[in-house]
Amino acid sequence: MGQKGEETRNRLLDATQELIEGGGYSGAGLNQVIAASGTPRGSLYFHFPGGKDQMVAESVRRGGREIGRAVEELAEAVPDTASLAVAVLTLLGDRLEASGWRKGCPVATVALEMAATSDPLQEVCSEVYGSWEGMLRDRLAADGHPEAGDVAVTVLALIEGALLLARAHRSREPLDRVARRIVTLL
C-alpha cells in the first residue's frame, strides 16, 4: 500500500476510533465515519473489505496499543505497580476530562455494546484487555506480589470501573478514590 493509501486508511481508523469512544459501536455509522474522515465511500470498502466490524476491530486494537504504549512509558518512570496504577488513572482521567467526558477507555464502549453479540469484536476486546492485564501482572510479579494474576485483574477492573463512573458523573472523584484504594491494596 502506498503512502496515500496508508494515510486514507489511518484517517478512517482515526475517525472510527473517535466515534466509537464517544458514542459506541452504534455511534460510528459508516456515513459518520466517511464524513469524519473526509474519505470517499469506496476507500472504506477497499481498506476494510470486512466492513464496519473489521474497521471497529482494528480501531479498538489500535487504541489498545496506544494505551499500552503509554502504560509502558509510565512503567519506566515509576517505582512500583501502585504508582503505575495511579499514573494510569491520572493519564486516562486527563484524557477523559479533556474530551468533555467522552473518551475514557478505547475498548469499554465496544465491549459493553457488542461483546455479547459479535464474536470478532468480543475477541478483540478480550485481546486488548488481556494485554493490559498481562502488563499489570508482569509488573506485580516483578514487585514480588504473590498473587500477581488475581491482583492484576482486580486493578484493571478498578481502573475500568472508575473510568465508567467518572464519565457518568463527569467528575474525577471516582478516579481519585480508586487511586487511593489501589495504593492501599498494593
Short mmCIF file of C-alpha atoms in Angstrom, two decimals:
data_model
loop_
_atom_site.label_atom_id
_atom_site.label_comp_id
_atom_site.label_asym_id
_atom_site.label_seq_id
_atom_site.Cartn_x
_atom_site.Cartn_y
_atom_site.Cartn_z
CA MET A 1 0.00 0.00 0.00
CA GLY A 2 1.35 3.40 -0.94
CA GLN A 3 1.68 6.41 1.32
CA LYS A 4 -1.62 7.93 0.15
CA GLY A 5 -3.41 4.62 0.78
CA GLU A 6 -1.90 4.38 4.26
CA GLU A 7 -2.93 7.97 5.02
CA THR A 8 -6.50 7.24 3.89
CA ARG A 9 -6.62 4.08 5.99
CA ASN A 10 -5.31 5.96 9.03
CA ARG A 11 -7.90 8.71 8.57
CA LEU A 12 -10.64 6.08 8.52
CA LEU A 13 -9.26 4.43 11.66
CA ASP A 14 -8.82 7.80 13.42
CA ALA A 15 -12.43 8.75 12.65
CA THR A 16 -13.73 5.34 13.72
CA GLN A 17 -11.79 5.42 16.98
CA GLU A 18 -13.04 8.92 17.79
CA LEU A 19 -16.65 7.96 17.04
CA ILE A 20 -16.67 4.66 18.92
CA GLU A 21 -15.04 6.13 22.01
CA GLY A 22 -17.60 8.91 22.16
CA GLY A 23 -20.70 7.08 21.02
CA GLY A 24 -20.00 3.38 20.93
CA TYR A 25 -20.45 0.98 18.05
CA SER A 26 -23.82 2.39 17.09
CA GLY A 27 -22.41 5.93 17.12
CA ALA A 28 -19.90 5.01 14.43
CA GLY A 29 -22.13 4.50 11.42
CA LEU A 30 -20.43 4.21 8.06
CA ASN A 31 -21.80 7.58 6.92
CA GLN A 32 -20.42 9.22 10.07
CA VAL A 33 -17.01 7.61 9.57
CA ILE A 34 -16.88 8.71 5.93
CA ALA A 35 -17.89 12.26 6.86
CA ALA A 36 -15.48 12.49 9.80
CA SER A 37 -12.57 11.06 7.82
CA GLY A 38 -13.22 13.03 4.64
CA THR A 39 -12.64 9.91 2.55
CA PRO A 40 -14.73 8.53 -0.30
CA ARG A 41 -17.07 5.61 0.43
CA GLY A 42 -15.10 3.33 -1.90
CA SER A 43 -11.98 3.81 0.22
CA LEU A 44 -13.75 2.38 3.23
CA TYR A 45 -14.62 -0.84 1.43
CA PHE A 46 -11.19 -1.03 -0.21
CA HIS A 47 -9.33 -0.78 3.09
CA PHE A 48 -11.87 -2.72 5.14
CA PRO A 49 -13.49 -5.38 2.96
CA GLY A 50 -14.93 -6.92 6.14
CA GLY A 51 -16.99 -3.76 6.62
CA LYS A 52 -17.78 -1.96 9.82
CA ASP A 53 -16.85 -4.79 12.19
CA GLN A 54 -13.37 -5.07 10.69
CA MET A 55 -12.87 -1.31 10.90
CA VAL A 56 -14.11 -1.15 14.51
CA ALA A 57 -11.99 -4.16 15.50
CA GLU A 58 -8.86 -2.56 14.05
CA SER A 59 -9.70 0.75 15.74
CA VAL A 60 -10.15 -0.96 19.12
CA ARG A 61 -6.90 -2.89 18.68
CA ARG A 62 -5.11 0.30 17.66
CA GLY A 63 -6.50 2.28 20.60
CA GLY A 64 -5.49 -0.55 22.91
CA ARG A 65 -1.93 -0.47 21.60
CA GLU A 66 -1.78 3.31 22.10
CA ILE A 67 -2.83 2.97 25.73
CA GLY A 68 -0.46 0.01 26.13
CA ARG A 69 2.48 2.07 24.89
CA ALA A 70 1.55 4.90 27.26
CA VAL A 71 1.40 2.44 30.17
CA GLU A 72 4.82 1.05 29.22
CA GLU A 73 6.27 4.57 29.21
CA LEU A 74 4.70 5.31 32.60
CA ALA A 75 6.01 2.00 33.96
CA GLU A 76 9.57 3.06 33.19
CA ALA A 77 9.11 6.29 35.13
CA VAL A 78 7.59 4.97 38.38
CA PRO A 79 9.00 2.79 41.16
CA ASP A 80 6.17 0.26 41.64
CA THR A 81 2.78 -1.01 40.50
CA ALA A 82 0.81 1.20 42.88
CA SER A 83 2.50 4.28 41.42
CA LEU A 84 1.89 2.92 37.93
CA ALA A 85 -1.83 2.45 38.58
CA VAL A 86 -2.13 5.98 39.96
CA ALA A 87 -0.26 7.34 36.92
CA VAL A 88 -2.56 5.40 34.56
CA LEU A 89 -5.64 6.73 36.34
CA THR A 90 -4.24 10.26 36.03
CA LEU A 91 -3.44 9.80 32.34
CA LEU A 92 -6.84 8.35 31.50
CA GLY A 93 -8.60 10.91 33.69
CA ASP A 94 -6.81 13.74 31.89
CA ARG A 95 -7.83 12.20 28.56
CA LEU A 96 -11.43 11.79 29.69
CA GLU A 97 -11.75 15.30 31.07
CA ALA A 98 -10.04 16.91 28.04
CA SER A 99 -12.54 15.19 25.73
CA GLY A 100 -15.55 16.57 27.58
CA TRP A 101 -16.07 13.22 29.35
CA ARG A 102 -16.39 11.30 26.06
CA LYS A 103 -13.07 9.41 25.77
CA GLY A 104 -12.13 7.20 28.68
CA CYS A 105 -11.20 3.71 27.60
CA PRO A 106 -10.87 2.93 23.88
CA VAL A 107 -12.28 -0.56 24.46
CA ALA A 108 -15.06 -0.25 27.02
CA THR A 109 -17.84 1.19 24.88
CA VAL A 110 -17.45 -1.51 22.24
CA ALA A 111 -17.08 -4.25 24.87
CA LEU A 112 -20.25 -3.18 26.67
CA GLU A 113 -22.25 -2.80 23.49
CA MET A 114 -21.02 -5.64 21.27
CA ALA A 115 -19.17 -8.38 23.18
CA ALA A 116 -22.33 -10.42 23.71
CA THR A 117 -23.41 -10.30 20.06
CA SER A 118 -20.24 -10.19 17.93
CA ASP A 119 -17.60 -12.86 18.38
CA PRO A 120 -14.93 -10.98 16.39
CA LEU A 121 -15.40 -7.78 18.41
CA GLN A 122 -15.54 -9.72 21.69
CA GLU A 123 -12.26 -11.40 20.77
CA VAL A 124 -10.55 -8.08 20.04
CA CYS A 125 -11.81 -6.54 23.29
CA SER A 126 -10.64 -9.61 25.21
CA GLU A 127 -7.26 -9.46 23.45
CA VAL A 128 -6.70 -5.82 24.41
CA TYR A 129 -7.85 -6.27 28.00
CA GLY A 130 -5.68 -9.38 28.22
CA SER A 131 -2.62 -7.45 27.08
CA TRP A 132 -3.22 -4.74 29.70
CA GLU A 133 -3.82 -7.36 32.38
CA GLY A 134 -0.57 -9.05 31.36
CA MET A 135 1.35 -5.80 31.70
CA LEU A 136 -0.01 -5.31 35.21
CA ARG A 137 0.59 -8.97 36.14
CA ASP A 138 4.20 -8.79 34.97
CA ARG A 139 4.81 -5.59 36.91
CA LEU A 140 3.20 -7.02 40.04
CA ALA A 141 5.31 -10.17 39.74
CA ALA A 142 8.44 -8.04 39.32
CA ASP A 143 7.42 -6.20 42.50
CA GLY A 144 7.26 -9.61 44.23
CA HIS A 145 3.49 -9.75 44.67
CA PRO A 146 2.49 -13.38 45.37
CA GLU A 147 -0.94 -13.21 43.67
CA ALA A 148 0.02 -11.14 40.63
CA GLY A 149 -2.63 -12.58 38.30
CA ASP A 150 -5.58 -12.09 40.63
CA VAL A 151 -4.43 -8.64 41.71
CA ALA A 152 -3.82 -7.57 38.09
CA VAL A 153 -7.40 -8.34 37.13
CA THR A 154 -8.62 -6.54 40.25
CA VAL A 155 -6.59 -3.42 39.49
CA LEU A 156 -7.74 -3.41 35.85
CA ALA A 157 -11.37 -3.79 36.93
CA LEU A 158 -10.97 -0.94 39.42
CA ILE A 159 -9.49 1.32 36.73
CA GLU A 160 -12.21 0.46 34.20
CA GLY A 161 -14.96 0.92 36.78
CA ALA A 162 -13.52 4.24 37.88
CA LEU A 163 -13.46 5.45 34.28
CA LEU A 164 -17.08 4.46 33.80
CA LEU A 165 -18.15 6.22 36.99
CA ALA A 166 -16.08 9.31 36.18
CA ARG A 167 -17.74 9.51 32.78
CA ALA A 168 -21.21 9.01 34.26
CA HIS A 169 -20.65 11.62 36.97
CA ARG A 170 -18.48 13.90 34.81
CA SER A 171 -16.12 14.07 37.73
CA ARG A 172 -12.61 12.91 38.54
CA GLU A 173 -13.68 11.95 42.05
CA PRO A 174 -14.16 8.22 41.28
CA LEU A 175 -10.67 8.14 39.75
CA ASP A 176 -9.16 9.79 42.81
CA ARG A 177 -10.97 7.45 45.18
CA VAL A 178 -9.89 4.35 43.28
CA ALA A 179 -6.30 5.63 43.14
CA ARG A 180 -6.27 5.87 46.93
CA ARG A 181 -7.73 2.34 47.32
CA ILE A 182 -5.24 0.83 44.87
CA VAL A 183 -2.35 2.30 46.83
CA THR A 184 -3.82 0.73 49.99
CA LEU A 185 -4.48 -2.60 48.24
CA LEU A 186 -0.96 -2.88 46.89
#
